């Protein structure tokens, strides 16, 4: 793919904001009317770049933002007042006051945190918004589900805490429906012990992997959507068929050099590949310093002139070597697709991740700062 944007770039990511917005509309249309949409934009909006993504989410009308920490939350707050922003990770004690400064909602898992935030609220004659997280089997954040009813009662008794939501997180939504159901039941049992469930309380569990398992009569009234809105179905064979999303992210580089090497030549560090024929190789102007992980050494492929070309030998920090013997049109300066479409071929984020022995979430987070994000897709009205 030769676009006008390639001129002086050695490696870049193209972010299609129009596709992103179409994905939002499709996900929103697939959700029951009562479901609130919590847009998860942690880690620089999964590597897509927070400001343009958040702006588009604000224009499209999501209900709430969710981020990992207060620094990310502050970035969103600077872009717009009034939007609810949920911090998903525990706060460090010295960060507590930022909840007030930026009008944020905290996630709490322990009575200690609740006491701390209640004291903060009281000392400022205000209340602190919190979501209680319940650990139903993830073994990470949250109060263990059996202890949740006690903590819920304690929260109700703390005057400066305003309980806005209760949530849990599934460990195996993609792979183990039975355990996911167990987690759902543990969560609902913990909530029921606190009857009656206050009106307006946000009750959420599902992420992108789980939204298709929502049933109409459940008390869940919000979902936390991350990966899916970026157009990567979390699991290729999950039952997400009803929400068809388009890729938002594509990843590009160039050919910096082409040369011929004789059969038998060793390629790159540690000589892990030996040419089996007289070959024409191309050096790409990107390596693991850009996000082409070393796991792709001798495994990955790239698209040049719509053709798949294999990566030879170890990926290096700034350069990657590919075989273009069967792609005689390849020239110095040509554009190369690492993730995305080129002619009739496509390398999806999922394929790239599988070859790299990782998951799409990590792939998107691993595209480094050196890689310019190029935004396309002006607002559709
Ligand atoms: C990151 C995250 C999500 C979003 O998950 P996706 O699979 O990307 O949709 C949801 N909930 C929590 C607690 C998270 O940390």
mmCIF file of C-alpha atoms and ligand atoms in Angstrom:
data_model
loop_
_atom_site.group_PDB
_atom_site.id
_atom_site.type_symbol
_atom_site.label_atom_id
_atom_site.label_comp_id
_atom_site.label_asym_id
_atom_site.label_seq_id
_atom_site.Cartn_x
_atom_site.Cartn_y
_atom_site.Cartn_z
ATOM 1 C CA UNK A 1 0.000 0.000 0.000
ATOM 2 C CA UNK A 2 1.549 3.277 -1.100
ATOM 3 C CA UNK A 3 -0.197 6.160 0.589
ATOM 4 C CA UNK A 4 0.837 9.787 0.554
ATOM 5 C CA UNK A 5 1.492 9.566 4.267
ATOM 6 C CA UNK A 6 4.563 7.386 3.861
ATOM 7 C CA UNK A 7 6.946 10.084 2.656
ATOM 8 C CA UNK A 8 9.387 10.499 5.530
ATOM 9 C CA UNK A 9 8.208 7.836 7.927
ATOM 10 C CA UNK A 10 10.168 4.682 8.650
ATOM 11 C CA UNK A 11 7.489 3.046 10.776
ATOM 12 C CA UNK A 12 3.994 4.246 11.574
ATOM 13 C CA UNK A 13 0.594 3.112 12.791
ATOM 14 C CA UNK A 14 -2.508 4.230 11.005
ATOM 15 C CA UNK A 15 -5.570 4.698 13.200
ATOM 16 C CA UNK A 16 -8.898 4.728 11.369
ATOM 17 C CA UNK A 17 -11.192 6.857 13.524
ATOM 18 C CA UNK A 18 -14.152 6.396 11.183
ATOM 19 C CA UNK A 19 -13.892 2.612 11.589
ATOM 20 C CA UNK A 20 -13.575 3.131 15.340
ATOM 21 C CA UNK A 21 -16.778 5.146 15.396
ATOM 22 C CA UNK A 22 -18.626 2.572 13.290
ATOM 23 C CA UNK A 23 -17.522 -0.095 15.780
ATOM 24 C CA UNK A 24 -18.887 1.969 18.673
ATOM 25 C CA UNK A 25 -22.234 2.323 16.935
ATOM 26 C CA UNK A 26 -22.421 -1.409 16.219
ATOM 27 C CA UNK A 27 -21.534 -2.394 19.772
ATOM 28 C CA UNK A 28 -24.009 0.111 21.202
ATOM 29 C CA UNK A 29 -26.705 -1.196 18.858
ATOM 30 C CA UNK A 30 -26.047 -4.773 19.989
ATOM 31 C CA UNK A 31 -26.376 -3.974 23.688
ATOM 32 C CA UNK A 32 -29.721 -4.066 25.485
ATOM 33 C CA UNK A 33 -31.095 -0.531 25.946
ATOM 34 C CA UNK A 34 -30.430 -0.469 29.687
ATOM 35 C CA UNK A 35 -26.728 -1.218 29.267
ATOM 36 C CA UNK A 36 -24.356 1.619 29.981
ATOM 37 C CA UNK A 37 -21.125 1.675 27.911
ATOM 38 C CA UNK A 38 -17.921 2.051 29.918
ATOM 39 C CA UNK A 39 -15.190 2.706 27.378
ATOM 40 C CA UNK A 40 -11.888 1.243 28.570
ATOM 41 C CA UNK A 41 -9.054 3.440 27.261
ATOM 42 C CA UNK A 42 -6.149 2.495 29.528
ATOM 43 C CA UNK A 43 -2.572 2.200 28.231
ATOM 44 C CA UNK A 44 -2.934 5.146 25.855
ATOM 45 C CA UNK A 45 -6.175 3.746 24.504
ATOM 46 C CA UNK A 46 -4.588 0.358 23.808
ATOM 47 C CA UNK A 47 -1.720 2.066 22.003
ATOM 48 C CA UNK A 48 -4.022 3.981 19.629
ATOM 49 C CA UNK A 49 -3.358 7.332 21.321
ATOM 50 C CA UNK A 50 -5.638 8.656 24.029
ATOM 51 C CA UNK A 51 -6.638 12.157 22.818
ATOM 52 C CA UNK A 52 -8.102 11.326 19.375
ATOM 53 C CA UNK A 53 -9.769 8.163 20.675
ATOM 54 C CA UNK A 54 -11.240 9.853 23.732
ATOM 55 C CA UNK A 55 -12.450 12.809 21.641
ATOM 56 C CA UNK A 56 -14.245 10.421 19.289
ATOM 57 C CA UNK A 57 -15.779 8.566 22.220
ATOM 58 C CA UNK A 58 -17.030 11.857 23.654
ATOM 59 C CA UNK A 59 -18.551 12.781 20.282
ATOM 60 C CA UNK A 60 -20.195 9.357 19.991
ATOM 61 C CA UNK A 61 -21.672 9.516 23.445
ATOM 62 C CA UNK A 62 -20.345 6.808 25.694
ATOM 63 C CA UNK A 63 -21.487 6.783 29.317
ATOM 64 C CA UNK A 64 -18.240 6.502 31.234
ATOM 65 C CA UNK A 65 -14.494 6.146 30.762
ATOM 66 C CA UNK A 66 -12.398 3.531 32.519
ATOM 67 C CA UNK A 67 -8.619 3.825 32.889
ATOM 68 C CA UNK A 68 -5.870 2.121 34.847
ATOM 69 C CA UNK A 69 -4.635 5.018 36.966
ATOM 70 C CA UNK A 70 -5.062 8.648 37.989
ATOM 71 C CA UNK A 71 -2.539 9.987 35.454
ATOM 72 C CA UNK A 72 -4.608 8.530 32.618
ATOM 73 C CA UNK A 73 -7.772 9.793 34.270
ATOM 74 C CA UNK A 74 -6.333 13.313 34.520
ATOM 75 C CA UNK A 75 -5.593 13.246 30.769
ATOM 76 C CA UNK A 76 -9.257 12.542 30.078
ATOM 77 C CA UNK A 77 -10.454 15.139 32.561
ATOM 78 C CA UNK A 78 -8.384 17.785 30.803
ATOM 79 C CA UNK A 79 -10.325 16.950 27.646
ATOM 80 C CA UNK A 80 -13.779 17.368 29.132
ATOM 81 C CA UNK A 81 -15.545 18.167 32.372
ATOM 82 C CA UNK A 82 -18.435 16.109 33.605
ATOM 83 C CA UNK A 83 -17.633 12.720 32.075
ATOM 84 C CA UNK A 84 -17.611 9.967 34.687
ATOM 85 C CA UNK A 85 -14.126 8.420 34.889
ATOM 86 C CA UNK A 86 -13.553 5.164 36.731
ATOM 87 C CA UNK A 87 -10.028 4.263 37.880
ATOM 88 C CA UNK A 88 -9.753 0.474 37.595
ATOM 89 C CA UNK A 89 -6.587 -0.112 39.665
ATOM 90 C CA UNK A 90 -6.036 0.533 43.370
ATOM 91 C CA UNK A 91 -4.790 4.028 44.221
ATOM 92 C CA UNK A 92 -1.553 4.607 46.034
ATOM 93 C CA UNK A 93 -2.341 6.520 49.230
ATOM 94 C CA UNK A 94 -0.547 9.640 48.002
ATOM 95 C CA UNK A 95 -2.776 9.659 44.916
ATOM 96 C CA UNK A 96 -6.038 9.788 46.874
ATOM 97 C CA UNK A 97 -6.413 13.587 46.767
ATOM 98 C CA UNK A 98 -6.358 13.486 42.942
ATOM 99 C CA UNK A 99 -9.799 11.889 43.077
ATOM 100 C CA UNK A 100 -11.118 15.236 44.284
ATOM 101 C CA UNK A 101 -8.886 17.352 42.088
ATOM 102 C CA UNK A 102 -10.062 15.590 38.922
ATOM 103 C CA UNK A 103 -13.515 14.444 40.032
ATOM 104 C CA UNK A 104 -12.806 10.724 39.592
ATOM 105 C CA UNK A 105 -14.375 7.490 40.751
ATOM 106 C CA UNK A 106 -12.169 5.025 42.632
ATOM 107 C CA UNK A 107 -12.280 1.240 42.728
ATOM 108 C CA UNK A 108 -12.176 -0.121 46.291
ATOM 109 C CA UNK A 109 -11.529 -3.677 47.454
ATOM 110 C CA UNK A 110 -10.837 -3.362 51.181
ATOM 111 C CA UNK A 111 -12.217 -1.702 54.288
ATOM 112 C CA UNK A 112 -8.867 0.070 54.748
ATOM 113 C CA UNK A 113 -9.251 1.863 51.419
ATOM 114 C CA UNK A 114 -12.824 2.765 52.304
ATOM 115 C CA UNK A 115 -11.762 4.281 55.623
ATOM 116 C CA UNK A 116 -8.974 6.216 53.915
ATOM 117 C CA UNK A 117 -11.276 7.673 51.264
ATOM 118 C CA UNK A 118 -14.060 8.351 53.758
ATOM 119 C CA UNK A 119 -11.610 10.380 55.860
ATOM 120 C CA UNK A 120 -10.506 12.276 52.744
ATOM 121 C CA UNK A 121 -14.117 13.081 51.862
ATOM 122 C CA UNK A 122 -14.913 14.201 55.384
ATOM 123 C CA UNK A 123 -11.855 16.429 55.592
ATOM 124 C CA UNK A 124 -13.065 18.214 52.430
ATOM 125 C CA UNK A 125 -16.744 18.168 53.404
ATOM 126 C CA UNK A 126 -17.587 16.212 50.277
ATOM 127 C CA UNK A 127 -18.164 12.637 49.213
ATOM 128 C CA UNK A 128 -15.923 10.295 47.253
ATOM 129 C CA UNK A 129 -17.410 8.231 44.439
ATOM 130 C CA UNK A 130 -16.473 4.556 44.520
ATOM 131 C CA UNK A 131 -17.167 1.286 42.766
ATOM 132 C CA UNK A 132 -16.722 -1.796 44.921
ATOM 133 C CA UNK A 133 -14.897 -4.581 43.138
ATOM 134 C CA UNK A 134 -15.706 -8.148 44.095
ATOM 135 C CA UNK A 135 -13.244 -10.993 43.487
ATOM 136 C CA UNK A 136 -15.348 -13.879 42.216
ATOM 137 C CA UNK A 137 -12.435 -16.010 41.044
ATOM 138 C CA UNK A 138 -9.932 -13.818 39.212
ATOM 139 C CA UNK A 139 -7.679 -13.749 42.282
ATOM 140 C CA UNK A 140 -6.589 -10.205 41.590
ATOM 141 C CA UNK A 141 -8.344 -7.001 42.611
ATOM 142 C CA UNK A 142 -11.533 -6.956 44.696
ATOM 143 C CA UNK A 143 -12.934 -8.154 48.019
ATOM 144 C CA UNK A 144 -13.329 -11.939 48.127
ATOM 145 C CA UNK A 145 -16.972 -12.576 47.260
ATOM 146 C CA UNK A 146 -17.833 -14.230 50.563
ATOM 147 C CA UNK A 147 -16.677 -11.109 52.409
ATOM 148 C CA UNK A 148 -18.430 -8.681 50.083
ATOM 149 C CA UNK A 149 -21.767 -8.398 51.953
ATOM 150 C CA UNK A 150 -19.950 -7.261 55.106
ATOM 151 C CA UNK A 151 -17.936 -4.678 53.209
ATOM 152 C CA UNK A 152 -21.049 -3.437 51.396
ATOM 153 C CA UNK A 153 -22.730 -2.837 54.757
ATOM 154 C CA UNK A 154 -19.625 -1.059 56.024
ATOM 155 C CA UNK A 155 -19.564 1.178 52.922
ATOM 156 C CA UNK A 156 -23.208 2.133 53.431
ATOM 157 C CA UNK A 157 -22.278 3.211 56.968
ATOM 158 C CA UNK A 158 -19.453 5.513 55.827
ATOM 159 C CA UNK A 159 -21.051 8.928 55.264
ATOM 160 C CA UNK A 160 -18.463 10.363 52.873
ATOM 161 C CA UNK A 161 -18.477 7.406 50.461
ATOM 162 C CA UNK A 162 -20.899 7.403 47.574
ATOM 163 C CA UNK A 163 -21.279 3.885 46.179
ATOM 164 C CA UNK A 164 -21.905 4.299 42.443
ATOM 165 C CA UNK A 165 -21.156 0.826 41.202
ATOM 166 C CA UNK A 166 -20.297 -2.774 41.975
ATOM 167 C CA UNK A 167 -18.336 -4.962 39.627
ATOM 168 C CA UNK A 168 -16.317 -8.094 39.101
ATOM 169 C CA UNK A 169 -13.941 -9.374 36.431
ATOM 170 C CA UNK A 170 -14.046 -12.713 34.677
ATOM 171 C CA UNK A 171 -10.840 -14.685 34.399
ATOM 172 C CA UNK A 172 -11.894 -16.998 31.543
ATOM 173 C CA UNK A 173 -14.816 -15.417 29.712
ATOM 174 C CA UNK A 174 -13.362 -16.609 26.422
ATOM 175 C CA UNK A 175 -12.442 -20.131 27.334
ATOM 176 C CA UNK A 176 -14.511 -21.449 30.224
ATOM 177 C CA UNK A 177 -18.241 -20.634 30.154
ATOM 178 C CA UNK A 178 -18.869 -22.861 33.174
ATOM 179 C CA UNK A 179 -16.429 -21.022 35.409
ATOM 180 C CA UNK A 180 -17.694 -17.690 34.066
ATOM 181 C CA UNK A 181 -21.193 -18.736 35.135
ATOM 182 C CA UNK A 182 -19.835 -19.649 38.576
ATOM 183 C CA UNK A 183 -18.271 -16.190 38.832
ATOM 184 C CA UNK A 184 -21.561 -14.595 37.758
ATOM 185 C CA UNK A 185 -23.469 -16.540 40.409
ATOM 186 C CA UNK A 186 -20.977 -15.678 43.149
ATOM 187 C CA UNK A 187 -21.262 -12.010 42.192
ATOM 188 C CA UNK A 188 -25.055 -11.984 42.185
ATOM 189 C CA UNK A 189 -25.197 -13.876 45.483
ATOM 190 C CA UNK A 190 -22.949 -11.265 47.087
ATOM 191 C CA UNK A 191 -25.189 -8.491 45.744
ATOM 192 C CA UNK A 192 -28.432 -10.141 46.825
ATOM 193 C CA UNK A 193 -27.168 -10.390 50.366
ATOM 194 C CA UNK A 194 -27.226 -6.592 50.293
ATOM 195 C CA UNK A 195 -30.883 -6.360 49.183
ATOM 196 C CA UNK A 196 -32.437 -4.182 48.096
ATOM 197 C CA UNK A 197 -29.960 -3.230 45.390
ATOM 198 C CA UNK A 198 -29.980 0.562 45.277
ATOM 199 C CA UNK A 199 -31.408 2.092 42.128
ATOM 200 C CA UNK A 200 -28.857 3.749 39.834
ATOM 201 C CA UNK A 201 -26.123 1.432 41.070
ATOM 202 C CA UNK A 202 -23.952 0.425 38.127
ATOM 203 C CA UNK A 203 -23.568 -3.341 38.088
ATOM 204 C CA UNK A 204 -21.000 -4.633 35.654
ATOM 205 C CA UNK A 205 -18.933 -7.692 34.905
ATOM 206 C CA UNK A 206 -18.473 -8.184 31.219
ATOM 207 C CA UNK A 207 -15.565 -7.057 29.099
ATOM 208 C CA UNK A 208 -15.219 -7.500 25.341
ATOM 209 C CA UNK A 209 -14.908 -11.247 25.669
ATOM 210 C CA UNK A 210 -18.075 -11.645 27.636
ATOM 211 C CA UNK A 211 -20.712 -9.331 26.261
ATOM 212 C CA UNK A 212 -22.402 -12.040 24.259
ATOM 213 C CA UNK A 213 -23.194 -13.962 27.409
ATOM 214 C CA UNK A 214 -25.419 -11.233 28.816
ATOM 215 C CA UNK A 215 -28.954 -12.376 29.320
ATOM 216 C CA UNK A 216 -31.882 -9.995 29.162
ATOM 217 C CA UNK A 217 -33.220 -10.578 32.652
ATOM 218 C CA UNK A 218 -29.949 -10.113 34.540
ATOM 219 C CA UNK A 219 -29.388 -7.143 36.843
ATOM 220 C CA UNK A 220 -26.245 -6.154 34.943
ATOM 221 C CA UNK A 221 -26.662 -2.673 33.518
ATOM 222 C CA UNK A 222 -23.183 -1.770 32.243
ATOM 223 C CA UNK A 223 -20.326 -3.320 30.247
ATOM 224 C CA UNK A 224 -16.666 -2.440 30.123
ATOM 225 C CA UNK A 225 -15.517 -2.493 26.511
ATOM 226 C CA UNK A 226 -11.861 -2.328 25.582
ATOM 227 C CA UNK A 227 -10.435 -4.414 22.762
ATOM 228 C CA UNK A 228 -13.652 -4.934 20.811
ATOM 229 C CA UNK A 229 -14.166 -1.229 20.085
ATOM 230 C CA UNK A 230 -10.733 -1.193 18.436
ATOM 231 C CA UNK A 231 -12.002 -3.762 15.984
ATOM 232 C CA UNK A 232 -10.268 -6.842 17.313
ATOM 233 C CA UNK A 233 -12.721 -9.584 18.249
ATOM 234 C CA UNK A 234 -11.197 -10.920 21.479
ATOM 235 C CA UNK A 235 -11.337 -14.508 20.318
ATOM 236 C CA UNK A 236 -11.780 -15.432 16.676
ATOM 237 C CA UNK A 237 -14.213 -18.238 17.416
ATOM 238 C CA UNK A 238 -16.193 -16.630 20.229
ATOM 239 C CA UNK A 239 -19.890 -16.093 19.694
ATOM 240 C CA UNK A 240 -19.472 -12.402 18.990
ATOM 241 C CA UNK A 241 -20.908 -12.918 15.532
ATOM 242 C CA UNK A 242 -23.651 -10.408 16.109
ATOM 243 C CA UNK A 243 -21.170 -7.562 16.501
ATOM 244 C CA UNK A 244 -19.096 -7.266 13.356
ATOM 245 C CA UNK A 245 -16.222 -4.884 13.979
ATOM 246 C CA UNK A 246 -13.612 -3.463 11.629
ATOM 247 C CA UNK A 247 -9.914 -3.115 12.375
ATOM 248 C CA UNK A 248 -8.940 0.376 13.527
ATOM 249 C CA UNK A 249 -5.205 -0.151 13.790
ATOM 250 C CA UNK A 250 -2.713 -0.930 11.035
ATOM 251 C CA UNK A 251 1.061 -1.045 11.292
ATOM 252 C CA UNK A 252 3.451 -0.045 8.510
ATOM 253 C CA UNK A 253 7.105 0.251 7.653
ATOM 254 C CA UNK A 254 9.318 0.669 4.564
ATOM 255 C CA UNK A 255 12.065 -1.117 2.677
ATOM 256 C CA UNK A 256 15.385 0.575 3.427
ATOM 257 C CA UNK A 257 17.672 -1.657 1.418
ATOM 258 C CA UNK A 258 17.526 -4.591 -0.975
ATOM 259 C CA UNK A 259 20.371 -6.936 -1.734
ATOM 260 C CA UNK A 260 21.199 -10.301 -3.183
ATOM 261 C CA UNK A 261 22.874 -12.978 -1.053
ATOM 262 C CA UNK A 262 24.084 -16.437 -2.064
ATOM 263 C CA UNK A 263 22.596 -19.689 -0.888
ATOM 264 C CA UNK A 264 24.108 -20.829 2.411
ATOM 265 C CA UNK A 265 24.468 -17.313 3.881
ATOM 266 C CA UNK A 266 23.547 -16.988 7.555
ATOM 267 C CA UNK A 267 21.052 -14.269 8.375
ATOM 268 C CA UNK A 268 21.115 -11.923 11.400
ATOM 269 C CA UNK A 269 22.216 -12.403 15.024
ATOM 270 C CA UNK A 270 23.101 -15.878 16.220
ATOM 271 C CA UNK A 271 22.751 -17.249 12.665
ATOM 272 C CA UNK A 272 19.337 -18.791 13.243
ATOM 273 C CA UNK A 273 18.510 -18.881 9.515
ATOM 274 C CA UNK A 274 20.624 -20.107 6.604
ATOM 275 C CA UNK A 275 19.507 -19.201 3.077
ATOM 276 C CA UNK A 276 18.406 -22.321 1.228
ATOM 277 C CA UNK A 277 18.655 -20.642 -2.188
ATOM 278 C CA UNK A 278 20.239 -17.623 -3.817
ATOM 279 C CA UNK A 279 18.010 -14.920 -2.406
ATOM 280 C CA UNK A 280 16.939 -11.336 -2.614
ATOM 281 C CA UNK A 281 16.439 -9.894 0.842
ATOM 282 C CA UNK A 282 14.901 -6.620 1.974
ATOM 283 C CA UNK A 283 15.806 -4.751 5.149
ATOM 284 C CA UNK A 284 12.771 -3.162 6.772
ATOM 285 C CA UNK A 285 13.237 0.140 8.575
ATOM 286 C CA UNK A 286 11.749 -1.149 11.836
ATOM 287 C CA UNK A 287 12.526 -3.759 14.472
ATOM 288 C CA UNK A 288 11.716 -4.635 18.058
ATOM 289 C CA UNK A 289 12.442 -1.015 18.980
ATOM 290 C CA UNK A 290 9.197 -0.255 17.165
ATOM 291 C CA UNK A 291 7.103 -3.214 18.289
ATOM 292 C CA UNK A 292 8.074 -6.026 15.935
ATOM 293 C CA UNK A 293 8.728 -8.445 18.768
ATOM 294 C CA UNK A 294 11.693 -10.823 18.577
ATOM 295 C CA UNK A 295 9.239 -13.676 18.888
ATOM 296 C CA UNK A 296 8.519 -13.032 15.197
ATOM 297 C CA UNK A 297 12.079 -14.032 14.292
ATOM 298 C CA UNK A 298 11.847 -16.750 11.623
ATOM 299 C CA UNK A 299 8.069 -16.877 12.205
ATOM 300 C CA UNK A 300 6.411 -13.639 11.135
ATOM 301 C CA UNK A 301 5.354 -12.483 7.698
ATOM 302 C CA UNK A 302 4.854 -9.046 6.182
ATOM 303 C CA UNK A 303 2.935 -7.826 3.133
ATOM 304 C CA UNK A 304 4.795 -6.212 0.245
ATOM 305 C CA UNK A 305 2.914 -5.444 -2.977
ATOM 306 C CA UNK A 306 0.064 -7.535 -1.619
ATOM 307 C CA UNK A 307 2.304 -10.558 -1.199
ATOM 308 C CA UNK A 308 3.311 -12.401 1.964
ATOM 309 C CA UNK A 309 7.074 -12.291 2.590
ATOM 310 C CA UNK A 310 8.635 -14.218 5.477
ATOM 311 C CA UNK A 311 10.839 -12.704 8.180
ATOM 312 C CA UNK A 312 14.297 -14.294 8.086
ATOM 313 C CA UNK A 313 16.465 -14.746 11.173
ATOM 314 C CA UNK A 314 16.327 -12.664 14.318
ATOM 315 C CA UNK A 315 14.405 -9.405 14.365
ATOM 316 C CA UNK A 316 16.850 -6.693 15.490
ATOM 317 C CA UNK A 317 16.223 -3.402 17.285
ATOM 318 C CA UNK A 318 15.961 -1.180 14.213
ATOM 319 C CA UNK A 319 15.834 -3.562 11.275
ATOM 320 C CA UNK A 320 14.037 -6.684 10.187
ATOM 321 C CA UNK A 321 15.116 -8.881 7.303
ATOM 322 C CA UNK A 322 12.554 -10.377 4.928
ATOM 323 C CA UNK A 323 12.782 -12.619 1.900
ATOM 324 C CA UNK A 324 11.641 -10.871 -1.296
ATOM 325 C CA UNK A 325 13.045 -13.419 -3.733
ATOM 326 C CA UNK A 326 9.484 -14.175 -4.851
ATOM 327 C CA UNK A 327 8.469 -10.520 -4.915
ATOM 328 C CA UNK A 328 10.605 -9.099 -7.734
ATOM 329 C CA UNK A 329 8.693 -5.781 -7.776
ATOM 330 C CA UNK A 330 9.977 -4.952 -4.279
ATOM 331 C CA UNK A 331 12.078 -1.760 -4.341
ATOM 332 C CA UNK A 332 13.875 0.444 -1.857
ATOM 333 C CA UNK A 333 11.340 2.828 -0.331
ATOM 334 C CA UNK A 334 8.315 0.581 -0.794
ATOM 335 C CA UNK A 335 5.692 0.463 1.921
ATOM 336 C CA UNK A 336 5.422 -2.720 3.965
ATOM 337 C CA UNK A 337 2.381 -3.820 5.968
ATOM 338 C CA UNK A 338 3.079 -5.471 9.322
ATOM 339 C CA UNK A 339 -0.559 -5.471 10.434
ATOM 340 C CA UNK A 340 -3.343 -4.592 8.049
ATOM 341 C CA UNK A 341 -4.533 -5.107 4.476
ATOM 342 C CA UNK A 342 -2.537 -4.977 1.287
ATOM 343 C CA UNK A 343 -4.286 -5.988 -1.908
ATOM 344 C CA UNK A 344 -6.190 -9.191 -1.259
ATOM 345 C CA UNK A 345 -4.008 -10.129 1.703
ATOM 346 C CA UNK A 346 -4.486 -9.199 5.338
ATOM 347 C CA UNK A 347 -2.453 -9.768 8.483
ATOM 348 C CA UNK A 348 -4.770 -9.152 11.403
ATOM 349 C CA UNK A 349 -3.666 -8.075 14.864
ATOM 350 C CA UNK A 350 -4.785 -11.524 15.960
ATOM 351 C CA UNK A 351 -2.600 -13.318 13.398
ATOM 352 C CA UNK A 352 0.399 -11.111 14.222
ATOM 353 C CA UNK A 353 -0.144 -11.872 17.926
ATOM 354 C CA UNK A 354 -0.469 -15.607 17.450
ATOM 355 C CA UNK A 355 2.771 -15.714 15.462
ATOM 356 C CA UNK A 356 4.356 -13.603 18.208
ATOM 357 C CA UNK A 357 3.125 -16.016 20.906
ATOM 358 C CA UNK A 358 1.094 -13.319 22.566
ATOM 359 C CA UNK A 359 -2.386 -11.773 22.660
ATOM 360 C CA UNK A 360 -3.753 -8.777 20.731
ATOM 361 C CA UNK A 361 -3.901 -6.662 23.916
ATOM 362 C CA UNK A 362 -0.148 -7.007 24.401
ATOM 363 C CA UNK A 363 0.634 -6.456 20.716
ATOM 364 C CA UNK A 364 -1.225 -3.133 20.739
ATOM 365 C CA UNK A 365 0.485 -2.059 23.979
ATOM 366 C CA UNK A 366 3.896 -2.986 22.574
ATOM 367 C CA UNK A 367 3.983 -0.564 19.666
ATOM 368 C CA UNK A 368 6.566 1.893 20.940
ATOM 369 C CA UNK A 369 6.744 5.657 21.172
ATOM 370 C CA UNK A 370 9.051 5.804 18.137
ATOM 371 C CA UNK A 371 6.093 4.801 15.970
ATOM 372 C CA UNK A 372 4.115 7.830 14.765
ATOM 373 C CA UNK A 373 0.354 7.452 14.993
ATOM 374 C CA UNK A 374 -1.310 8.736 11.829
ATOM 375 C CA UNK A 375 -5.032 9.450 12.158
ATOM 376 C CA UNK A 376 -7.418 8.993 9.258
ATOM 377 C CA UNK A 377 -11.211 8.944 8.978
ATOM 378 C CA UNK A 378 -12.670 12.363 9.545
ATOM 379 C CA UNK A 379 -15.900 12.575 11.499
ATOM 380 C CA UNK A 380 -18.952 11.077 9.795
ATOM 381 C CA UNK A 381 -22.007 13.210 10.432
HETATM 382 C C1 LIG B 1 -8.839 -3.820 30.607
HETATM 383 C C2 LIG B 1 -10.069 -4.145 31.347
HETATM 384 C C3 LIG B 1 -11.280 -4.338 30.678
HETATM 385 C C4 LIG B 1 -11.413 -4.324 29.179
HETATM 386 O O1 LIG B 1 -11.150 -5.590 28.683
HETATM 387 P P1 LIG B 1 -11.237 -5.929 27.131
HETATM 388 O O2 LIG B 1 -11.057 -7.389 27.089
HETATM 389 O O3 LIG B 1 -10.140 -5.189 26.450
HETATM 390 O O4 LIG B 1 -12.587 -5.496 26.667
HETATM 391 C C5 LIG B 1 -12.412 -4.552 31.437
HETATM 392 N N1 LIG B 1 -12.343 -4.590 32.785
HETATM 393 C C6 LIG B 1 -11.196 -4.421 33.458
HETATM 394 C C7 LIG B 1 -11.190 -4.494 34.944
HETATM 395 C C8 LIG B 1 -10.018 -4.200 32.768
HETATM 396 O O5 LIG B 1 -8.864 -4.040 33.448
#
